[in-house]
Amino acid sequence: MNQNRHTLRAFDASLDSLRSEVLGMGAAVTMNLERAVHGLLMENMDECNSVIADDETVDQYEKDIDVMAMSLMVRFNPVATDLRMVISSMNVARSLERISDHAVNIARRARKILRAGENEKVKMVEPLYTMAALELRDAITAYADGSVERALGLHDKDAELDRAQKKLAKGISKLIEGQEGNVVQLIHLLFVLRSLERVGDLAVNIGEEVVFIESAEDIRHQ
Amino acid sequence: MSFVPQLNERSMNEINFDATPEPALPAEIPVMSPAKSRGTEGKEAAKSLIEIEDLGFSYDLGQTETLRNITLSIPKGQVTSFIGPSGCGKSTLLRCLNRMNDLIDTAKVTRGKIKIMGQDIHAADVDPIELRKRVGMVFQKYNPFPKSIFENAAYGMRIQGVKSQKVLAEAVERALKQSALWDEVKDRLNSSALGLSGGQQQRLCIARAIAVQPEIILMDEPCSALDPIATARIEELITDLKENYTIVIVTHNMQQATRVSARTAFFYLGELIEVGPTTKIFGNPSKKQTEDYVSGRFG
Amino acid sequence: MAKQFEKRDRRFLGIGVQSAIKGFFGGNALLSIAILLLICVFLGKEAFLFFPDHHKGLQLYRKSGQEYVDGMKRQVEDHADLNSLMAQAYFAEKADIAGREWGVVDAFGYLVDLAEDEGEDEIDAWADAREELEDAEEDAEVKRAESEARAAWGEKLGEILAKADRAEADRFGRLEAGEWERLKASMAEWDPVEEEPPAFVVQAEKDLKAKMGTFEAARNAFAAAVGPLNDLKETLRGKAMVVKEEAEADLTAVARKKALVEGAAASTNSEDRQRRLDEAAAIVIREKFPFAERTEVFYESKPEHARLAAEYLVALKAAMELVPRAPGSKEAEARLTQIRSELPDVLQDFSRNSVMVQEWRHDKPYGWWRSISAFFFGKDWVTNSSWHDFFGLLPLFTGSLLISVIALMVAVPFAVSAAIYVNQLARRWEQTIIKPAIEFVQAIPSVVLGFFGIMVLGTFLRELSQVEALSWVPGFPMAERLNILNAGLLLGLMAVPTIFTLCEDALNNVPRAFGEASLALGASKLQTVWRVIAPAAASGILAAVLLGFGRVIGETMVVLLVAGNKIAIPDFSEGIGVITQPAHTMTGIIAQETGEVDKGSLHWRALFMVGLILFVISLFLNWTAQRIIHRFRIA
């Protein structure tokens, strides 16, 4: 991150606002994800409902960030790091919005699972969620302080998450084939696990954007 | 890094099919803290200080019209910029506002009027000299007098008859501080103004203009003779000045217009094509000509 | 492979076209410089050889005793100045307090002269008749002849009296009313033979004597005081002249002898040849001229001078005592006051000259720098004199300077303000008229201006100066038509176009941006011109004035015709009034004396020296102007 200030203070103010907005969005999304899983684990229907409702806020964030970024580009013609920062911020917002959508999906599935009754297999979600939430936290932190190392570290974490998810999914598939327990519940649970895995991937995307901002290196699709 | 939402992902999970309209730019750039930047709240329209009503102007006693049917109002306390290709009349219009065109024998307002603070400036009882004390001007090529820095800044007050050294010194200090030049020259006020760098000289010219505290400052491409760093400092200065003065700036540099002004007027061949908030003119102009010009599709 | 970028210059006899053109222009420039250097060297050489020659001349002046005599001459001349003042005072007083008596005596004298002149025959006839009558008192014939002659005389007298012109008799209008008739009447009783004036005329004479007696005595004593000193001076002067001429002849003796011998050799006529040889033989060539021997007479005269000087002072003092303390007339009083105020200075000069005379030695060496200072600070420029040529620059320099100053005082305000007006304030149509008009003045030939000065301006100024209402102006009324003021005014007129054009250029070169910026700040046009444009052009204006000065100081024709050509430092006693005096100039003197000068003579060299001074002044002014323009040019 460039510590020197721009001569035009408004430029700095706009960039700072943009970053704040993205971080705000990140906080909201993190909370949404947490509440969705928490609701599932604690069997709290209200929490799940509130997640679905709060998705609107996140969508609005995304729109606002796009508007701010556009006006920043029109007004100040950013170049180099500033330009990458603006474009990547828009992409980060996109990724965050999709994470929020996944949170909503988890919440919906959670509602369905809870209505179908108790199931101790639900606890399998917790370790996976922890890993996903950690990745998300790291990704947002990397964006906040521009640390490339942290961003690069996400790759490995996500690989681990993927392995965990596969294992768990295999286990549940076996159960489904063996017709043990509530199959519909188990299928929903499968999707929840899938969503959490997707959250991890999106966190990696955010990390890739961070690397792009700082080093102009495009490390996607490696 | 694509901007387009990935529909594949979404379709897997229930997509929210609310039609998301294209992001519409608000009337004012939301540069406030995130809590407040939700939505597109425009500021309420500022009071207009200059009203130009159907103005026509000619350099050759009416044979050919350099400006035609200009109707435009310039709000108080904001920076308004005039843009357009060379020869479109923007500088001419600027110089009409303080009647500098009177210096040309054959120049003449052929029709319409210009009202500043409610007063028609071409009325018979209006003294152009008094007008110019309230409407200051900064020129394209910086032109400080071959006098000391102090004398340059004090000139406007001296010609109004101020003799007290104390009053002059205060006014000079205030003007130089407002022009962000004070720290650089405060211990050499008596040295020649021509010894300053280009950017400093232009800031001195600005100080000279604001020393008499006009209501309006007209700037005719004030940065075109300066390097980018000096230009940036002057643009920052302009942003500060708008707290106390109404500023009209003619510029060739469209990025400058976007950086500095709240309202922009686009001129072409002596006519006003479009005027509006800067974000609209550069984000989503109404007229095709405007769009072609700002995006470089002219000619 | 073909060579790239080959030279395409066509060559003519080995010289490329480009080089040839360059050489042509460069050569022209070099030629101008070469000519300039040539002129400088020539001037310099001729001029600087002046100083050694001048030195020799001054040494001869001392050695031949002329310097000695001139010390006395100055004393006599100073006295003469005072004397003339005294005379003025005397006559003023006489006219004032004894005007009537003086008028009567004069008018009577006129009538007597007229009568004796016109009636000479009748008077003689009558005189003869009376003589005869004395011898033969009884003879009736003689008696009758006498009475006839008397009658004839009476008739003639009547005619004469009828013709007598009162204005002529009483030129200064001193007669009171009725006196003229009285005089005429008394003529009837006047006996032309006995020549006794009528009683009241005698009375007038007595009164006159009573009133003016002492003053007259004083005046005569005053005038006579210097008599013996003057006589001494005249004697010595003659002697010094002789010494000098012989010394000069000695200097040329060798050359003359040689010329005569050569002429004799070349001559075909034997008589002529012999004559020349005789002359040549007559020339004595001395190794050194015996100055010590010849100047003994001067040393011997020193005691006499001391004595006479002391006597003079005593006589002067005595004469001053006789002068009335409180004269009646204002003018006499003024003159006497002037004499008294000048007397201390005169006496001081007198004693200084006495000292100089007493201490004079013919062999005191002349410092070489004296030659220089005598030229630059000498107060006299006298040439073609039989006595001694003085080459002092000061009168000429003062004349040139005063005229130039007047010219500039006239030209500068006029030209500078006109330039400012035309360049900044005038409308377009005004500009098209005024500018060419002023520049047209340059087209007037200087001799035409001089002619105008003599015929028109001089007369006009003199008449103007005689107007009563303006008599308070110092220097008015003017005595001369041709004087410094006249020349100054004309030269001012000539300088105006030069200064105007250059000022206008300087103003034009002020960037428009300054004016615009000032106007945009709400200044009026006048404020802009006064505060911004004129100061910005100040260096150019100054340069213009300097160049105008250079032009003026070098002008010849006009000053030659109009300045009055009096070679003396003008009289500064009236302060500013000095400008109504005539003067001469450096340029004028060169023009005037060039025709009458011998090549190689000291006078010739002196003129060159004056020319060099002019050249240097002009050069300096131009150089300064260039430096000013260069240094203060706004980039």
Coordinates of N, CA, C and O in Angstrom, one line a residue, chain C residues 41-116:
Chain C
V41 N 41.3 55.3 -34.0 CA 42.8 55.4 -33.9 C 43.3 56.7 -34.4 O 44.1 57.4 -33.7
F42 N 42.7 57.2 -35.5 CA 43.1 58.4 -36.1 C 42.8 59.6 -35.1 O 43.7 60.4 -34.8
L43 N 41.6 59.6 -34.6 CA 41.2 60.6 -33.7 C 42.1 60.6 -32.5 O 42.6 61.7 -32.0
G44 N 42.3 59.4 -31.9 CA 43.1 59.3 -30.7 C 44.5 59.8 -30.9 O 45.0 60.6 -30.1
K45 N 45.1 59.4 -32.0 CA 46.5 59.8 -32.3 C 46.6 61.3 -32.4 O 47.4 61.9 -31.7
E46 N 45.8 61.9 -33.2 CA 45.9 63.3 -33.4 C 45.6 64.1 -32.1 O 46.2 65.0 -31.7
A47 N 44.7 63.5 -31.3 CA 44.2 64.2 -30.1 C 45.3 64.1 -29.0 O 45.6 65.1 -28.4
F48 N 45.8 62.9 -28.9 CA 46.7 62.8 -27.8 C 48.0 63.5 -28.0 O 48.7 63.8 -27.0
L49 N 48.4 63.7 -29.2 CA 49.6 64.4 -29.5 C 49.4 65.9 -29.1 O 50.4 66.7 -29.0
F50 N 48.2 66.2 -28.8 CA 47.9 67.6 -28.4 C 48.6 67.9 -27.1 O 49.1 69.0 -26.9
F51 N 48.5 67.0 -26.1 CA 49.0 67.3 -24.8 C 50.5 67.6 -24.7 O 50.8 68.6 -24.1
P52 N 51.3 66.9 -25.4 CA 52.7 67.3 -25.4 C 52.9 68.7 -26.0 O 53.6 69.5 -25.4
D53 N 52.3 68.9 -27.1 CA 52.4 70.2 -27.7 C 51.9 71.4 -26.8 O 52.5 72.4 -26.7
H54 N 50.8 71.1 -26.2 CA 50.2 72.0 -25.3 C 51.1 72.4 -24.2 O 51.3 73.5 -23.8
H55 N 51.7 71.3 -23.7 CA 52.7 71.5 -22.6 C 53.8 72.4 -23.0 O 54.2 73.3 -22.3
K56 N 54.3 72.2 -24.2 CA 55.4 73.0 -24.7 C 54.9 74.5 -24.8 O 55.7 75.4 -24.4
G57 N 53.7 74.6 -25.3 CA 53.2 76.0 -25.5 C 53.1 76.7 -24.1 O 53.4 77.8 -24.0
L58 N 52.6 75.9 -23.1 CA 52.5 76.5 -21.8 C 53.9 76.8 -21.2 O 54.0 77.9 -20.5
Q59 N 54.8 76.0 -21.5 CA 56.2 76.3 -21.0 C 56.7 77.5 -21.6 O 57.3 78.4 -20.9
L60 N 56.5 77.7 -22.9 CA 56.9 78.9 -23.5 C 56.2 80.1 -23.0 O 56.9 81.2 -22.7
Y61 N 55.0 80.0 -22.7 CA 54.2 81.0 -22.1 C 54.8 81.5 -20.8 O 54.8 82.7 -20.4
R62 N 55.3 80.5 -20.0 CA 55.9 80.9 -18.8 C 57.3 81.5 -19.0 O 57.6 82.5 -18.5
K63 N 58.1 80.8 -19.8 CA 59.5 81.2 -20.0 C 59.6 82.6 -20.6 O 60.6 83.2 -20.4
S64 N 58.7 82.9 -21.5 CA 58.8 84.2 -22.2 C 58.3 85.3 -21.3 O 58.3 86.5 -21.8
G65 N 57.8 85.1 -20.1 CA 57.4 86.1 -19.3 C 55.9 86.5 -19.4 O 55.4 87.3 -18.7
Q66 N 55.2 85.9 -20.3 CA 53.8 86.2 -20.6 C 53.0 85.9 -19.3 O 52.1 86.7 -19.0
E67 N 53.3 84.8 -18.7 CA 52.5 84.4 -17.5 C 52.7 85.5 -16.5 O 51.7 85.9 -15.8
Y68 N 53.9 86.0 -16.4 CA 54.2 87.1 -15.4 C 53.3 88.3 -15.7 O 52.6 88.8 -14.8
V69 N 53.3 88.7 -17.0 CA 52.6 89.9 -17.3 C 51.1 89.7 -17.1 O 50.3 90.6 -16.7
D70 N 50.6 88.5 -17.4 CA 49.2 88.2 -17.3 C 48.7 88.3 -15.9 O 47.5 88.6 -15.7
G71 N 49.6 88.1 -15.0 CA 49.2 88.3 -13.6 C 48.8 89.7 -13.3 O 47.7 90.0 -12.7
M72 N 49.6 90.6 -13.9 CA 49.2 92.0 -13.7 C 48.0 92.4 -14.6 O 47.1 93.2 -14.2
K73 N 47.9 91.7 -15.7 CA 46.8 92.0 -16.6 C 45.5 91.7 -15.9 O 44.5 92.4 -16.0
R74 N 45.4 90.6 -15.2 CA 44.2 90.2 -14.5 C 43.9 91.3 -13.4 O 42.7 91.6 -13.3
Q75 N 44.9 91.8 -12.8 CA 44.6 92.8 -11.7 C 44.0 94.0 -12.4 O 43.0 94.5 -11.9
V76 N 44.5 94.4 -13.5 CA 44.0 95.6 -14.2 C 42.6 95.3 -14.7 O 41.7 96.2 -14.6
E77 N 42.4 94.1 -15.2 CA 41.0 93.8 -15.8 C 40.0 93.8 -14.7 O 38.9 94.3 -14.8
D78 N 40.3 93.2 -13.5 CA 39.4 93.1 -12.4 C 39.0 94.6 -12.0 O 37.8 94.8 -11.8
H79 N 40.0 95.4 -12.0 CA 39.7 96.8 -11.6 C 38.8 97.4 -12.7 O 37.9 98.2 -12.3
A80 N 39.0 97.1 -13.9 CA 38.2 97.7 -15.0 C 36.7 97.3 -14.8 O 35.8 98.1 -15.0
D81 N 36.5 96.1 -14.4 CA 35.1 95.7 -14.1 C 34.5 96.5 -13.1 O 33.3 97.0 -13.2
L82 N 35.2 96.7 -12.0 CA 34.7 97.5 -10.9 C 34.5 98.9 -11.4 O 33.5 99.6 -11.0
N83 N 35.4 99.4 -12.2 CA 35.4 100.7 -12.7 C 34.1 101.0 -13.5 O 33.5 102.1 -13.3
S84 N 33.8 100.0 -14.3 CA 32.6 100.3 -15.1 C 31.3 100.3 -14.2 O 30.4 101.1 -14.4
L85 N 31.4 99.5 -13.1 CA 30.2 99.6 -12.2 C 30.2 101.0 -11.5 O 29.1 101.6 -11.3
M86 N 31.4 101.4 -11.2 CA 31.4 102.8 -10.6 C 30.9 103.8 -11.5 O 30.1 104.7 -11.1
A87 N 31.3 103.7 -12.8 CA 30.7 104.7 -13.7 C 29.2 104.6 -13.8 O 28.5 105.7 -13.8
Q88 N 28.7 103.4 -13.8 CA 27.3 103.3 -13.9 C 26.6 103.9 -12.7 O 25.6 104.6 -12.8
A89 N 27.3 103.7 -11.5 CA 26.7 104.3 -10.3 C 26.7 105.8 -10.4 O 25.7 106.5 -10.1
Y90 N 27.8 106.3 -10.9 CA 28.0 107.7 -10.9 C 26.9 108.3 -11.8 O 26.3 109.3 -11.4
F91 N 26.8 107.8 -13.0 CA 25.8 108.4 -13.9 C 24.4 108.2 -13.5 O 23.5 109.1 -13.7
A92 N 24.2 107.1 -12.8 CA 22.8 106.9 -12.3 C 22.5 107.9 -11.2 O 21.4 108.5 -11.2
E93 N 23.5 108.2 -10.4 CA 23.3 109.1 -9.3 C 23.1 110.5 -9.9 O 22.2 111.3 -9.5
K94 N 23.9 110.8 -10.9 CA 23.9 112.2 -11.5 C 22.5 112.4 -12.1 O 21.9 113.4 -12.0
A95 N 22.1 111.4 -12.8 CA 20.7 111.5 -13.4 C 19.6 111.7 -12.4 O 18.7 112.4 -12.6
D96 N 19.8 111.0 -11.3 CA 18.8 111.1 -10.3 C 18.7 112.4 -9.5 O 17.7 113.0 -9.5
I97 N 19.9 112.7 -8.8 CA 19.8 113.9 -8.0 C 20.1 115.2 -8.7 O 19.8 116.3 -8.2
A98 N 20.9 115.1 -9.7 CA 21.3 116.3 -10.4 C 20.8 116.3 -11.8 O 21.4 116.9 -12.7
G99 N 19.7 115.7 -12.0 CA 19.2 115.5 -13.4 C 18.9 116.8 -14.1 O 19.3 117.0 -15.2
R100 N 18.3 117.7 -13.3 CA 17.8 118.9 -14.0 C 19.0 119.7 -14.3 O 19.1 120.2 -15.5
E101 N 19.9 119.9 -13.4 CA 21.1 120.7 -13.6 C 21.9 120.1 -14.8 O 22.4 120.9 -15.7
W102 N 22.0 118.8 -14.8 CA 22.8 118.2 -15.9 C 22.1 118.4 -17.2 O 22.7 118.8 -18.2
G103 N 20.8 118.4 -17.1 CA 20.0 118.6 -18.4 C 20.2 120.0 -18.9 O 20.4 120.2 -20.1
V104 N 20.2 120.9 -18.0 CA 20.4 122.3 -18.4 C 21.7 122.5 -19.0 O 21.9 123.1 -20.1
V105 N 22.7 122.0 -18.3 CA 24.1 122.2 -18.8 C 24.3 121.6 -20.2 O 24.8 122.2 -21.1
D106 N 23.8 120.4 -20.2 CA 23.9 119.7 -21.5 C 23.1 120.4 -22.6 O 23.7 120.5 -23.8
A107 N 21.9 120.8 -22.3 CA 21.1 121.4 -23.4 C 21.7 122.7 -23.8 O 21.7 123.0 -25.0
F108 N 22.2 123.4 -22.8 CA 22.9 124.7 -23.2 C 24.1 124.4 -24.1 O 24.3 125.1 -25.1
G109 N 24.9 123.4 -23.7 CA 26.0 123.0 -24.5 C 25.6 122.7 -25.9 O 26.2 123.0 -26.9
Y110 N 24.5 121.9 -26.0 CA 24.0 121.6 -27.3 C 23.7 122.8 -28.2 O 24.0 122.9 -29.3
L111 N 22.9 123.7 -27.5 CA 22.5 125.0 -28.2 C 23.8 125.7 -28.7 O 23.8 126.3 -29.8
V112 N 24.7 125.8 -27.8 CA 25.9 126.5 -28.1 C 26.6 125.9 -29.3 O 27.0 126.6 -30.3
D113 N 26.7 124.6 -29.2 CA 27.4 123.9 -30.4 C 26.6 124.2 -31.6 O 27.2 124.4 -32.7
L114 N 25.3 124.1 -31.5 CA 24.5 124.3 -32.7 C 24.7 125.7 -33.3 O 24.9 125.9 -34.5
A115 N 24.7 126.6 -32.4 CA 24.8 128.0 -32.8 C 26.2 128.3 -33.4 O 26.2 128.8 -34.5
E116 N 27.2 127.8 -32.8 CA 28.5 128.0 -33.3 C 28.7 127.3 -34.6 O 29.5 127.7 -35.5

